[in-house]
Coordinates of C-alpha atoms in Angstrom, one line a residue:
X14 CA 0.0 0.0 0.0
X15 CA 1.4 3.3 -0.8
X16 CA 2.3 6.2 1.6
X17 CA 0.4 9.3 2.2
X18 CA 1.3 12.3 3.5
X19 CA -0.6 13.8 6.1
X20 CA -3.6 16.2 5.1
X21 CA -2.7 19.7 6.3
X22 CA -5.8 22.3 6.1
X23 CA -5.3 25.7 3.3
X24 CA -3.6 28.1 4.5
X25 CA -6.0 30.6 5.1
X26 CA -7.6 28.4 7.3
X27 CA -4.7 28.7 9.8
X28 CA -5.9 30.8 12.9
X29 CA -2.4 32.3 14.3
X30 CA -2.5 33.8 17.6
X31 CA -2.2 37.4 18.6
X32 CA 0.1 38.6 21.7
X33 CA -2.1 42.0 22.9
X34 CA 1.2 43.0 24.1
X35 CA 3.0 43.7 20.8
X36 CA 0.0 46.2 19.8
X37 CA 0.9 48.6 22.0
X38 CA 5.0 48.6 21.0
X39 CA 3.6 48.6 17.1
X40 CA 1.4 51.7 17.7
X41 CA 3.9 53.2 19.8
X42 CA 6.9 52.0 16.6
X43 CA 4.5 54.0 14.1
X44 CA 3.4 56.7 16.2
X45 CA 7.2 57.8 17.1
X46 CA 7.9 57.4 13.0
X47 CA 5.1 59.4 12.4
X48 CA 6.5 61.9 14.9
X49 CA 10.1 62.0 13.0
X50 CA 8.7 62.5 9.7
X51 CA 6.2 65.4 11.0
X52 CA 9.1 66.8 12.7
X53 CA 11.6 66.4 9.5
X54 CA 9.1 67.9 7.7
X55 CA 8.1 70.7 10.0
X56 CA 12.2 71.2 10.6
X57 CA 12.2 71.3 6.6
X58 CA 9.5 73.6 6.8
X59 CA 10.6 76.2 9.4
X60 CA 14.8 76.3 8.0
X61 CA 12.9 77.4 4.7
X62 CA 10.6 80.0 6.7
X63 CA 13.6 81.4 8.5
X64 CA 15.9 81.9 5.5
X65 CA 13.4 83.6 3.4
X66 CA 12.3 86.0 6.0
X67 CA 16.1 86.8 6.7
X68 CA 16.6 87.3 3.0
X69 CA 13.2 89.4 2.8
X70 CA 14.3 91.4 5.6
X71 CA 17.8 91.5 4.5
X72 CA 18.6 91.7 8.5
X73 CA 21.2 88.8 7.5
X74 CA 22.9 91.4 5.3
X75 CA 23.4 94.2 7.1
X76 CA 24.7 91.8 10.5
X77 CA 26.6 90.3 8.2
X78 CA 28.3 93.3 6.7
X79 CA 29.1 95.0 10.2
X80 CA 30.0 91.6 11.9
X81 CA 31.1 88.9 9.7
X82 CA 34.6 89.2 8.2
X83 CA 34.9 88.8 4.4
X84 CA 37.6 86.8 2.5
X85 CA 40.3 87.8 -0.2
X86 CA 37.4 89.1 -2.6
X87 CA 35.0 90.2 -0.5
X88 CA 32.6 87.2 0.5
X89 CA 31.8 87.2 3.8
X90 CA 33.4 84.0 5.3
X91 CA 29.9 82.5 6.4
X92 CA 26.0 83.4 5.2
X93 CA 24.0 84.3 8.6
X94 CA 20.9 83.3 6.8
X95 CA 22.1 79.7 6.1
X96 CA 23.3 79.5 10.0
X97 CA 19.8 80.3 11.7
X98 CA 18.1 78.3 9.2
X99 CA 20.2 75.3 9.3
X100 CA 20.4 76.0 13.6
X101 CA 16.4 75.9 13.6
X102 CA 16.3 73.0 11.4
X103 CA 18.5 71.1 13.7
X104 CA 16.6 71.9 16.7
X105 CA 13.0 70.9 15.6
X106 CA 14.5 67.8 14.5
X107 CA 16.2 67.2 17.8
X108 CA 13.0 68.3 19.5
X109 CA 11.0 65.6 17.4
X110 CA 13.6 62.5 18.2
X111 CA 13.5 63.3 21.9
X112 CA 9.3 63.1 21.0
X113 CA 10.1 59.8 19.4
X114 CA 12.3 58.8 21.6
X115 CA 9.8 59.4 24.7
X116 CA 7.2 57.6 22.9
X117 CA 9.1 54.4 22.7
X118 CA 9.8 54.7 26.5
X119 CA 13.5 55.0 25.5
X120 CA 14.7 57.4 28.5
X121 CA 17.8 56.4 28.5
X122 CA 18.4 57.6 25.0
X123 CA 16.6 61.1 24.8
X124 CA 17.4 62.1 29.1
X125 CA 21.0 63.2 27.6
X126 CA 18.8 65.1 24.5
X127 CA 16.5 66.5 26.6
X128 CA 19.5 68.2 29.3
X129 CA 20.5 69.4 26.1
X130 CA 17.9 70.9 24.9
X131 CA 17.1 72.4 28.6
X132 CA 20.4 73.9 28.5
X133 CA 19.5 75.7 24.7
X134 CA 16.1 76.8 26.1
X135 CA 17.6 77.9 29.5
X136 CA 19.8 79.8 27.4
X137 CA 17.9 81.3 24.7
X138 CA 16.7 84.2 27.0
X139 CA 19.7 85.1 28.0
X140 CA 21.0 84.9 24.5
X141 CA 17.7 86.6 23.4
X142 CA 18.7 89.7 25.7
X143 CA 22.2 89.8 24.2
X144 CA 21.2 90.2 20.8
X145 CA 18.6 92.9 21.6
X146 CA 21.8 94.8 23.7
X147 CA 23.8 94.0 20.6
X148 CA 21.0 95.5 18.1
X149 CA 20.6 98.2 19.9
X150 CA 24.3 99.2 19.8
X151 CA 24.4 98.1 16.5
X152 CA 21.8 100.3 15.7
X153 CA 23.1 103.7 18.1
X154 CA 26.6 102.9 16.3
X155 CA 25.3 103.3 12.9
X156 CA 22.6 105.8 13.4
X157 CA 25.9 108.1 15.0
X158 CA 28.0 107.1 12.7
X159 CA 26.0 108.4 9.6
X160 CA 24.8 112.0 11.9
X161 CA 28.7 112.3 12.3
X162 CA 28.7 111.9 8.5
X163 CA 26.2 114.1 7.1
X164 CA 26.8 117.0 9.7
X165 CA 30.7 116.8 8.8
X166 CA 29.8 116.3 5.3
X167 CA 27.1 119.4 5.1
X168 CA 30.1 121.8 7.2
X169 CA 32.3 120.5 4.5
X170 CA 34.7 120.0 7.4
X171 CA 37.1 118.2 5.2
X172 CA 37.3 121.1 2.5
X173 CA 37.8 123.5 5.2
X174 CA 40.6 121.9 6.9
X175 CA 42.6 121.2 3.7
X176 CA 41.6 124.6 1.7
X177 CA 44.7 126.6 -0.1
X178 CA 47.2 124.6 1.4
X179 CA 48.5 121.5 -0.8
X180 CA 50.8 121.1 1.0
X181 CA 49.6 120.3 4.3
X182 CA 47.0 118.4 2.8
X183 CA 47.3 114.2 3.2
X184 CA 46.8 112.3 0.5
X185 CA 43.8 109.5 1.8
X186 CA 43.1 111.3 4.8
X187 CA 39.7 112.2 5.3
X188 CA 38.5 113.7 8.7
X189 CA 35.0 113.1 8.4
X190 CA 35.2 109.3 7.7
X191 CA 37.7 109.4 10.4
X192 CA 35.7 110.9 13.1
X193 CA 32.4 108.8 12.0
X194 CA 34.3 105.5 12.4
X195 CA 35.6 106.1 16.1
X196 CA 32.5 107.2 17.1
X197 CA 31.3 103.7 15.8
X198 CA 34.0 101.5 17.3
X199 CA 33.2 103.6 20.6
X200 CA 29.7 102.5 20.9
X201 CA 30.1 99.4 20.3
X202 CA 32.5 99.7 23.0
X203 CA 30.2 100.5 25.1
X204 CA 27.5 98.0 24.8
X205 CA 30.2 95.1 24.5
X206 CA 30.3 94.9 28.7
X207 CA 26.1 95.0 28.6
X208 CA 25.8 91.9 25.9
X209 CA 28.8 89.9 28.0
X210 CA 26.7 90.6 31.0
X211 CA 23.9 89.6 29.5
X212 CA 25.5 85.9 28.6
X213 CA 26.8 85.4 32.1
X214 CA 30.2 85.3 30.8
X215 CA 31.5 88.3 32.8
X216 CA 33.7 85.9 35.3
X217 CA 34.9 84.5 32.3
X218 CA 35.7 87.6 30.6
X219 CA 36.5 89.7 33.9
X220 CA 39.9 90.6 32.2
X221 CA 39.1 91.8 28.9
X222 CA 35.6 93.9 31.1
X223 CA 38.5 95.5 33.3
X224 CA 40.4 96.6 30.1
X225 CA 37.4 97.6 28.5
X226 CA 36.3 99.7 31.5
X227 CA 39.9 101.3 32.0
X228 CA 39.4 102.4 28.5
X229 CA 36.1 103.7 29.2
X230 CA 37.5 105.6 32.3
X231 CA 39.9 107.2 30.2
X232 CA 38.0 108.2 27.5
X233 CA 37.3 111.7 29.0
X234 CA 41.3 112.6 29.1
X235 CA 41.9 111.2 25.7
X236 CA 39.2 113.3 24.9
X237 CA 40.7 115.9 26.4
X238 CA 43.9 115.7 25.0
X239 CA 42.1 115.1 21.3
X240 CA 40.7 118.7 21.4
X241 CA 43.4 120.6 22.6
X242 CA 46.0 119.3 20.2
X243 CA 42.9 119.2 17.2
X244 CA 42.6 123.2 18.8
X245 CA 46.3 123.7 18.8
X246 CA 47.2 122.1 15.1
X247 CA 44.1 124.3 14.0
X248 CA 45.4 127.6 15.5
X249 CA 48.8 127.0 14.6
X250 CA 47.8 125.9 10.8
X251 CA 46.2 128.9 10.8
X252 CA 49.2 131.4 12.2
X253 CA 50.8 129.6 9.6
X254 CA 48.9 130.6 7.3
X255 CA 48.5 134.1 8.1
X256 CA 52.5 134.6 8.1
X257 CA 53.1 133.2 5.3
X258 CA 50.8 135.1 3.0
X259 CA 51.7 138.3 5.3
X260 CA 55.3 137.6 4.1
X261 CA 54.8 137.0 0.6
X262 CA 52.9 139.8 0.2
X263 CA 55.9 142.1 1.5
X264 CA 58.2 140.7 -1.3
X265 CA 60.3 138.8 1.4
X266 CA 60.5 135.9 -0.8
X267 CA 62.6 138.1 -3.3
X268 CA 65.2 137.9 -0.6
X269 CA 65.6 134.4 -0.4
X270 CA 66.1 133.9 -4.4
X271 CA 69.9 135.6 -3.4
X272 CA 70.3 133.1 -1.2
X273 CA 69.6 130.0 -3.4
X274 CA 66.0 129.6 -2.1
X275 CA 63.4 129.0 -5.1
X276 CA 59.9 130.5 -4.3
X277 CA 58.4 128.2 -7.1
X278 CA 59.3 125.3 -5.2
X279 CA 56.5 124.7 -2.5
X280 CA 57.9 125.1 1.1
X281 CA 60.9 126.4 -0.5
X282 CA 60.6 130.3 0.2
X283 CA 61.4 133.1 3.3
X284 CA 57.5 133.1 3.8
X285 CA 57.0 129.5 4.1
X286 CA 59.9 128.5 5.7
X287 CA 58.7 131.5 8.5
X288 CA 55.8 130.0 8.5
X289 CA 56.4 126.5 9.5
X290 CA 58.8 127.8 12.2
X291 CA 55.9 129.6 13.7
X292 CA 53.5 126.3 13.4
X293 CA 56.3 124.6 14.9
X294 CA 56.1 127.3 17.8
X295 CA 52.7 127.0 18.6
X296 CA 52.3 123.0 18.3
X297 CA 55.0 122.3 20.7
X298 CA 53.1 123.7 23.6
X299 CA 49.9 122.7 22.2
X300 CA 51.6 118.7 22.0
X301 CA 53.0 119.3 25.7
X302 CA 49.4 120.6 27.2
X303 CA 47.8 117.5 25.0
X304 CA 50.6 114.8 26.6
X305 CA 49.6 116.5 30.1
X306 CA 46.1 116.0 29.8
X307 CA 46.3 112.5 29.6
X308 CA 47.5 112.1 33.1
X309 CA 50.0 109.3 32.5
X310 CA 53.0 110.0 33.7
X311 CA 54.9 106.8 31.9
X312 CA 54.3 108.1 28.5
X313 CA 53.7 111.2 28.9
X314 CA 56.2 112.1 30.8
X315 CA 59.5 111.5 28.7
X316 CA 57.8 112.9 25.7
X317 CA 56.9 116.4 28.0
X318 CA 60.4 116.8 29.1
X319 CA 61.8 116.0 25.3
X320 CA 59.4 118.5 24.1
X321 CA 59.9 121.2 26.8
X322 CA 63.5 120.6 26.4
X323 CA 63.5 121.3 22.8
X324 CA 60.9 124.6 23.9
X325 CA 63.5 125.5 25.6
X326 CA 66.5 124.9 22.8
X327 CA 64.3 127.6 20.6
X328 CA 66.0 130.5 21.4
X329 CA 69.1 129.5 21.5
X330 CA 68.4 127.6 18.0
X331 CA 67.1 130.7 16.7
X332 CA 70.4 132.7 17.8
X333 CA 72.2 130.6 16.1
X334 CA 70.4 130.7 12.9
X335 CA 70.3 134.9 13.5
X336 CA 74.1 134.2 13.4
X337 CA 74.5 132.0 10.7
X338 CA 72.6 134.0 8.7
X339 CA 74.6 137.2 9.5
X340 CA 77.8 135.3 8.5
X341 CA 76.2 134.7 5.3
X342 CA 75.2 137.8 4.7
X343 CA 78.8 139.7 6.1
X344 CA 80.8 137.4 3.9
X345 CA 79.0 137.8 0.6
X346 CA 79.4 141.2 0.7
X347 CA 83.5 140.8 2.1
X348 CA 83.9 138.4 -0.6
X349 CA 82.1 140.6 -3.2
X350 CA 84.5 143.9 -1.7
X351 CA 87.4 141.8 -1.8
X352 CA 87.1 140.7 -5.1
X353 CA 86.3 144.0 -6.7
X354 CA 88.9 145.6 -4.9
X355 CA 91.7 142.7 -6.1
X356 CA 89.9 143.0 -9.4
X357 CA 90.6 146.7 -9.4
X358 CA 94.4 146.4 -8.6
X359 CA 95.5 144.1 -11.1
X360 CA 95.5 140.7 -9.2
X361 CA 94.1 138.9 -11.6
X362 CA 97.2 138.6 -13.5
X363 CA 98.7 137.1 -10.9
X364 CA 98.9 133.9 -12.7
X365 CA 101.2 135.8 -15.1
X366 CA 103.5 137.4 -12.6
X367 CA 103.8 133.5 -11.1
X368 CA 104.7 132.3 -14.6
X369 CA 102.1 129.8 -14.8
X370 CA 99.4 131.3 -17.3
X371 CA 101.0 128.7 -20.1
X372 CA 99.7 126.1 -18.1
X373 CA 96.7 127.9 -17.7
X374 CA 96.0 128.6 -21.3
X375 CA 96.7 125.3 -22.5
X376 CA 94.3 123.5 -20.1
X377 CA 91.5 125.9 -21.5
X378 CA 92.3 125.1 -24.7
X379 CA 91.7 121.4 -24.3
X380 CA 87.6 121.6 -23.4
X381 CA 87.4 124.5 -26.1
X382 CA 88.8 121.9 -29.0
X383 CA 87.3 119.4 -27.8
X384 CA 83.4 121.1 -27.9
X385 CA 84.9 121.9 -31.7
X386 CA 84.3 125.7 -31.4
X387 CA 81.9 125.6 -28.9
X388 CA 81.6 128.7 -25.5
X389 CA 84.8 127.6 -23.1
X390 CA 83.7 126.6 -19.8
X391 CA 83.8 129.9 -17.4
X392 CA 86.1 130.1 -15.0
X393 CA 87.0 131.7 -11.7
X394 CA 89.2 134.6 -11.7
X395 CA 91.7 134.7 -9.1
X396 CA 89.7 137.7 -7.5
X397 CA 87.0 135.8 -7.3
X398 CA 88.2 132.7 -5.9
X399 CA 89.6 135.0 -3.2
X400 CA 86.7 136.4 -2.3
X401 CA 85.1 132.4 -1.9
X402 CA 87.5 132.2 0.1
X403 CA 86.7 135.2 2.5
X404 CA 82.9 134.1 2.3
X405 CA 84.1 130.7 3.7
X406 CA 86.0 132.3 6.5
X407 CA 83.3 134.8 7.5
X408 CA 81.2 131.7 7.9
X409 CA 83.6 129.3 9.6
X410 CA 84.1 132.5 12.2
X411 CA 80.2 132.9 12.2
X412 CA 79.6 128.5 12.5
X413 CA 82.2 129.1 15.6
X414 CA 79.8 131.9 17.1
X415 CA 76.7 129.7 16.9
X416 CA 78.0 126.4 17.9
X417 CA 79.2 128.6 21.3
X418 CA 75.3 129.2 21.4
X419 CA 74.4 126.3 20.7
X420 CA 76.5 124.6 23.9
X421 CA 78.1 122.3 21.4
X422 CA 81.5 121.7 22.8
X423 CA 82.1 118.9 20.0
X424 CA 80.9 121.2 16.8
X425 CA 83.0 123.8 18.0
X426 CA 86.2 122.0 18.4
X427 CA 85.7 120.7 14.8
X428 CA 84.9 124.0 13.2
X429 CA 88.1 125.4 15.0
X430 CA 90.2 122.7 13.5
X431 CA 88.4 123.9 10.4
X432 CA 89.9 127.0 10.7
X433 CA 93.1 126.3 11.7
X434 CA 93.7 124.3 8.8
X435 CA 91.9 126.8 6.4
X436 CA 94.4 128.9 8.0
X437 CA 97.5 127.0 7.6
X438 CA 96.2 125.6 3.4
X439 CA 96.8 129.7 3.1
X440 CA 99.9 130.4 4.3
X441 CA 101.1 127.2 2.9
X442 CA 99.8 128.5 -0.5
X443 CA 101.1 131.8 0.2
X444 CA 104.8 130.6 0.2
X445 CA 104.8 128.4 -2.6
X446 CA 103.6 131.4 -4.3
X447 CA 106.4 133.3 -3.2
X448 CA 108.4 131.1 -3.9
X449 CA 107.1 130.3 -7.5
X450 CA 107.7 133.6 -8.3
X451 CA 111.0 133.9 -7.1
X452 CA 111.9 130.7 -8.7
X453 CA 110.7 132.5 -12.0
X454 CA 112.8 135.7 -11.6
X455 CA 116.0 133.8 -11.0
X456 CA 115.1 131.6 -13.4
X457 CA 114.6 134.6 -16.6
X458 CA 117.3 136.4 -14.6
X459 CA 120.0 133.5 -15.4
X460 CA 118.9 133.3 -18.9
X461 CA 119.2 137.1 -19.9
X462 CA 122.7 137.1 -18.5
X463 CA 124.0 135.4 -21.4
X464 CA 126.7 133.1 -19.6
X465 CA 127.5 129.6 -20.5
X466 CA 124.9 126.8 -19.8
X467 CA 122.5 129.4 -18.9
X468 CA 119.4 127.2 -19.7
X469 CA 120.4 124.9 -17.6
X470 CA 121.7 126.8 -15.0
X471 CA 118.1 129.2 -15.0
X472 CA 116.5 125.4 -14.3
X473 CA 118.6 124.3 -11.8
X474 CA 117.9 127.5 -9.9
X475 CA 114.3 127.1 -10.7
X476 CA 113.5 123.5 -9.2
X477 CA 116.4 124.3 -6.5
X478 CA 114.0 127.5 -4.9
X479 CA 110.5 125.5 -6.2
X480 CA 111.8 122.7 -3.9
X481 CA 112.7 125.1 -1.0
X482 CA 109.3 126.5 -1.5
X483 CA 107.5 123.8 -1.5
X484 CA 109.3 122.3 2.0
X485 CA 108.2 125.5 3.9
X486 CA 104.9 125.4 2.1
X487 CA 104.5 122.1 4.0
X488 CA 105.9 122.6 6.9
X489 CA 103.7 125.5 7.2
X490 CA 101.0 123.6 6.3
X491 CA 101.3 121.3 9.2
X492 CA 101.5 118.3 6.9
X493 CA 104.3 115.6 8.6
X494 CA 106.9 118.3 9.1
X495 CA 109.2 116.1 10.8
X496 CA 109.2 114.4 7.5
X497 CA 109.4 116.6 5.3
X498 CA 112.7 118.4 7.3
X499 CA 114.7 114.8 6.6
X500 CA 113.5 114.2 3.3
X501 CA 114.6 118.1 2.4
X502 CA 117.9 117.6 4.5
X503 CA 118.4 113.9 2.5
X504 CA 117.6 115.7 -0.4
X505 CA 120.0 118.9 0.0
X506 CA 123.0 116.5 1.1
X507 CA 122.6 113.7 -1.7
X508 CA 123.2 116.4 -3.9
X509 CA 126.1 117.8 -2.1
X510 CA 127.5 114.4 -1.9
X511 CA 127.0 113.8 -5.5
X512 CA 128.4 117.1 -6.7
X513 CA 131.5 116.7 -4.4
X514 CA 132.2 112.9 -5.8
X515 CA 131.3 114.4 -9.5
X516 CA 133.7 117.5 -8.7
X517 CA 136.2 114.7 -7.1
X518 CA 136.7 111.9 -9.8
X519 CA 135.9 114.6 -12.8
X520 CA 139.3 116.8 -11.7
X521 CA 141.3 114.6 -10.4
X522 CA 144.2 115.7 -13.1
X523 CA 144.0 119.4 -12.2
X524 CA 143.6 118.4 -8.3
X525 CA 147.2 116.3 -8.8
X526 CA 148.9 119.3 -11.0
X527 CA 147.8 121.7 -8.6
X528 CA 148.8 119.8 -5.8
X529 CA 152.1 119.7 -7.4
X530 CA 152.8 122.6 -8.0
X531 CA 152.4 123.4 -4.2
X532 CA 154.9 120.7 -3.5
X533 CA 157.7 122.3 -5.7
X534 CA 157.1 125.5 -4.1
X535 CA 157.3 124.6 -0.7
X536 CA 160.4 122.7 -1.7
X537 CA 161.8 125.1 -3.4
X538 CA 161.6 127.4 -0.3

């Protein structure tokens, strides 16, 4: 008989048996899906809500142009739009996992979540009352900054400041810009200690708060010393101002054009030179009395004394400039009487009565051929470069009167050595001359004799006195003399030596005849 398999009923027949304990978990399973999902989407939802009313507002872009920093073209490093939306994004979601989370009885899991989110609510009102502190400041900043603007702007305070004097004016500097910014970093300043306070992060932050408030207590003396140095530069620019155009309009500048000074140049003339002397005048107390005012004694107080000290200087300075001057002035017109008065007597051909105007004609002639025809370079007439020379002594004498002044013991040792040697260049100068022309009489007086060998002898005489000249010269010059006396005595005896050996071995026969002859006399007595 064959085998059969057991009959087994359909399967939809089969009656399977439901645990009422796993309904509960299922509904519980859905119902904390359903809550992610509504939350995801909500999350979705609100980030989108958030970002457009930012962009719609456009609060994002002006806190993001006063607070966010921008990279290397301009783009602020981060979009605040993007961070609240994506922050309240994250925070409905976390909000709806702790919800699914507590719905699956999971406290273990969403107890951590929910201290965290405690701690983001807990802080939210706190962070809620630092942002109004900071939008207010934000807002009292700007609205000062752009009054400081428009008022400086409608004064034209920047025109005014800078009017008819290029010179003074800085190129980039504007004052109205200037002021409106400070005033804007100041009030921000000021609310920075109110939105730390408000985040309970002043323990934290008690250091930078103590900084902040030192700098706060000081702002009245660096106020202070703000207006009277802005009061002192304004009077003084305007002194300066005053002199200057007072002086031009007398002609002083005319003056100066003698001197070398070039009116056309800017800062270049009498008037404006007087004129920054007197702005220099009036700033230096104005600096000191600004210094002063802000009552600290460790910076102030070596600038104050450097400043008085140089106050102080002033006088003296200007003696010695009233002296300097003077020299100038003295010696131009010595140099100009000396060399119309050597002009007058003939000096001027004293290159001919030295013997040296060949020399002189033939290095003229050089430029002149080379320039093929061309004007010959002018030169100085020895009149003339006598009188230099009396200008640069009246003003080495008048450098020696205001370095005494001046209290400069150095300056006026080095100008007296100027001197001296000035001194001693002359008289050295003086005796080769001298001696030059000596040197030239002997020298024309040996040829017109006529004798034998004159030539020779009028050059041997020449180079004999031109050497003795030229030791003195430098012994009177100062230059080695101890030198100079054994190279002139080597030199004078090498050639006694050498004309006694010549003499010597050139007569020896007449020596020996003559010493002969006294023999046969003395013998013959």
């Amino acid at each position: 008989m064959a085998y059969l398999p057991p009959w087994s009923p359909p399967l939809a027949a089969v009656e399977l048996p439901v645990q009422p304990a796993l309904l509960p978990q299922t509904i519980n399973l859905i119902s904390a899906l359903l809550i992610l999902l509504v939350g995801w989407i909500v999350a979705g939802l609100a980030q989108r809500l958030v970002r457009s009313l930012l962009r719609r507002t456009r609060v994002d872009e002006m806190i993001t142009s006063a607070v966010v920093p921008t990279d290397g073209k301009g783009e602020p490093l981060f979009r605040l739009d993007r961070t609240l939306a994506a922050l309240t994004f994250w925070v409905i979601l976390i909000l709806a996992v702790v919800a699914a989370l507590n719905r699956l009885d999971l406290t273990a899991a969403s107890e951590p979540l929910n201290a965290f989110l405690n701690q983001i609510f807990g802080f939210l009102p706190q962070l809620g009352a630092a942002a109004v502190l900071a939008a207010a400041g934000w807002i009292v900043a700007s609205l000062a900054r752009t009054v400081v603007l428009r008022v400086t702007r409608q004064f034209q305070l920047d025109d005014k400041l800078f009017e008819s004097d290029a010179a003074d004016a800085t190129p980039g500097l504007v004052v109205s810009e200037t002021l409106a910014n400070v005033l804007y970093w100041l009030v921000l300043l000021f609310f920075l200690p109110l939105v730390l306070n408000a985040l309970n992060l002043g323990s934290q932050l008690q250091p930078l708060l103590n900084l902040v408030n030192d700098f706060m207590a000081a702002l009245p003396r660096i106020a202070k010393a703000v207006a009277i140095g802005a009061v002192g530069w304004f009077i003084a620019r305007t002194v300066r101002l005053l002199v200057s155009n007072l002086l031009s309009a007398t002609g002083v500048d005319k003056v100066g054009q003698e001197f070398g000074l070039d009116p056309a140049q800017p800062g270049q003339s009498v008037s404006a030179l007087s004129g920054t002397v007197v702005f220099v005048l009036i700033l230096i107390p104005a600096a000191t009395a600004a210094l002063d005012a802000l009552e600290m004694p460790a910076i102030a107080g070596p600038a104050v004394a450097m400043l008085e000290r140089t106050l102080n200087a002033l006088p003296q300075i200007f003696t010695a400039a009233v002296i300097l001057g003077a020299g100038v002035v003295i010696g131009r017109f010595i140099g100009q009487l000396v060399t119309r008065l050597l002009s007058g007597i003939g000096f001027d051909r004293v290159v001919q009565w030295l013997g040296v105007v060949e020399a002189a004609d033939a290095a003229a002639a050089a430029p002149a051929a080379a320039e093929n025809g061309s004007a010959a370079t002018s030169r100085r007439t020895p009149s003339e470069i006598i009188g230099v020379l009396a200008l640069g002594a009246v003003v080495l004498f008048a450098a020696v009167a205001a370095s005494n002044v001046l209290d400069l013991p150095a300056l006026t040792e080095i100008i007296s050595g100027l001197l001296l040697l000035f001194g001693q260049i002359l008289s050295g100068l003086l005796v080769f001359a001298v001696g030059l022309y000596l040197a030239n009489l002997a020298a024309q007086l040996i040829r017109s004799s006529g004798t034998h060998q004159a030539q020779l002898l009028a050059q041997i005489a020449r180079v004999a006195i031109l050497t003795f000249s030229g030791a003195m010269a430098l012994q009177q010059i100062g230059v080695a003399t101890t030198i100079v006396t054994l190279a002139f005595g080597l030199t004078l005896g090498s050639i006694a030596v050498a004309a006694a050996v010549a003499f010597g071995l050139g007569g020896r026969e007449v020596a020996g005849e003559q010493l002969r002859a006294w023999l046969k006399g003395t013998g013959q007595s």
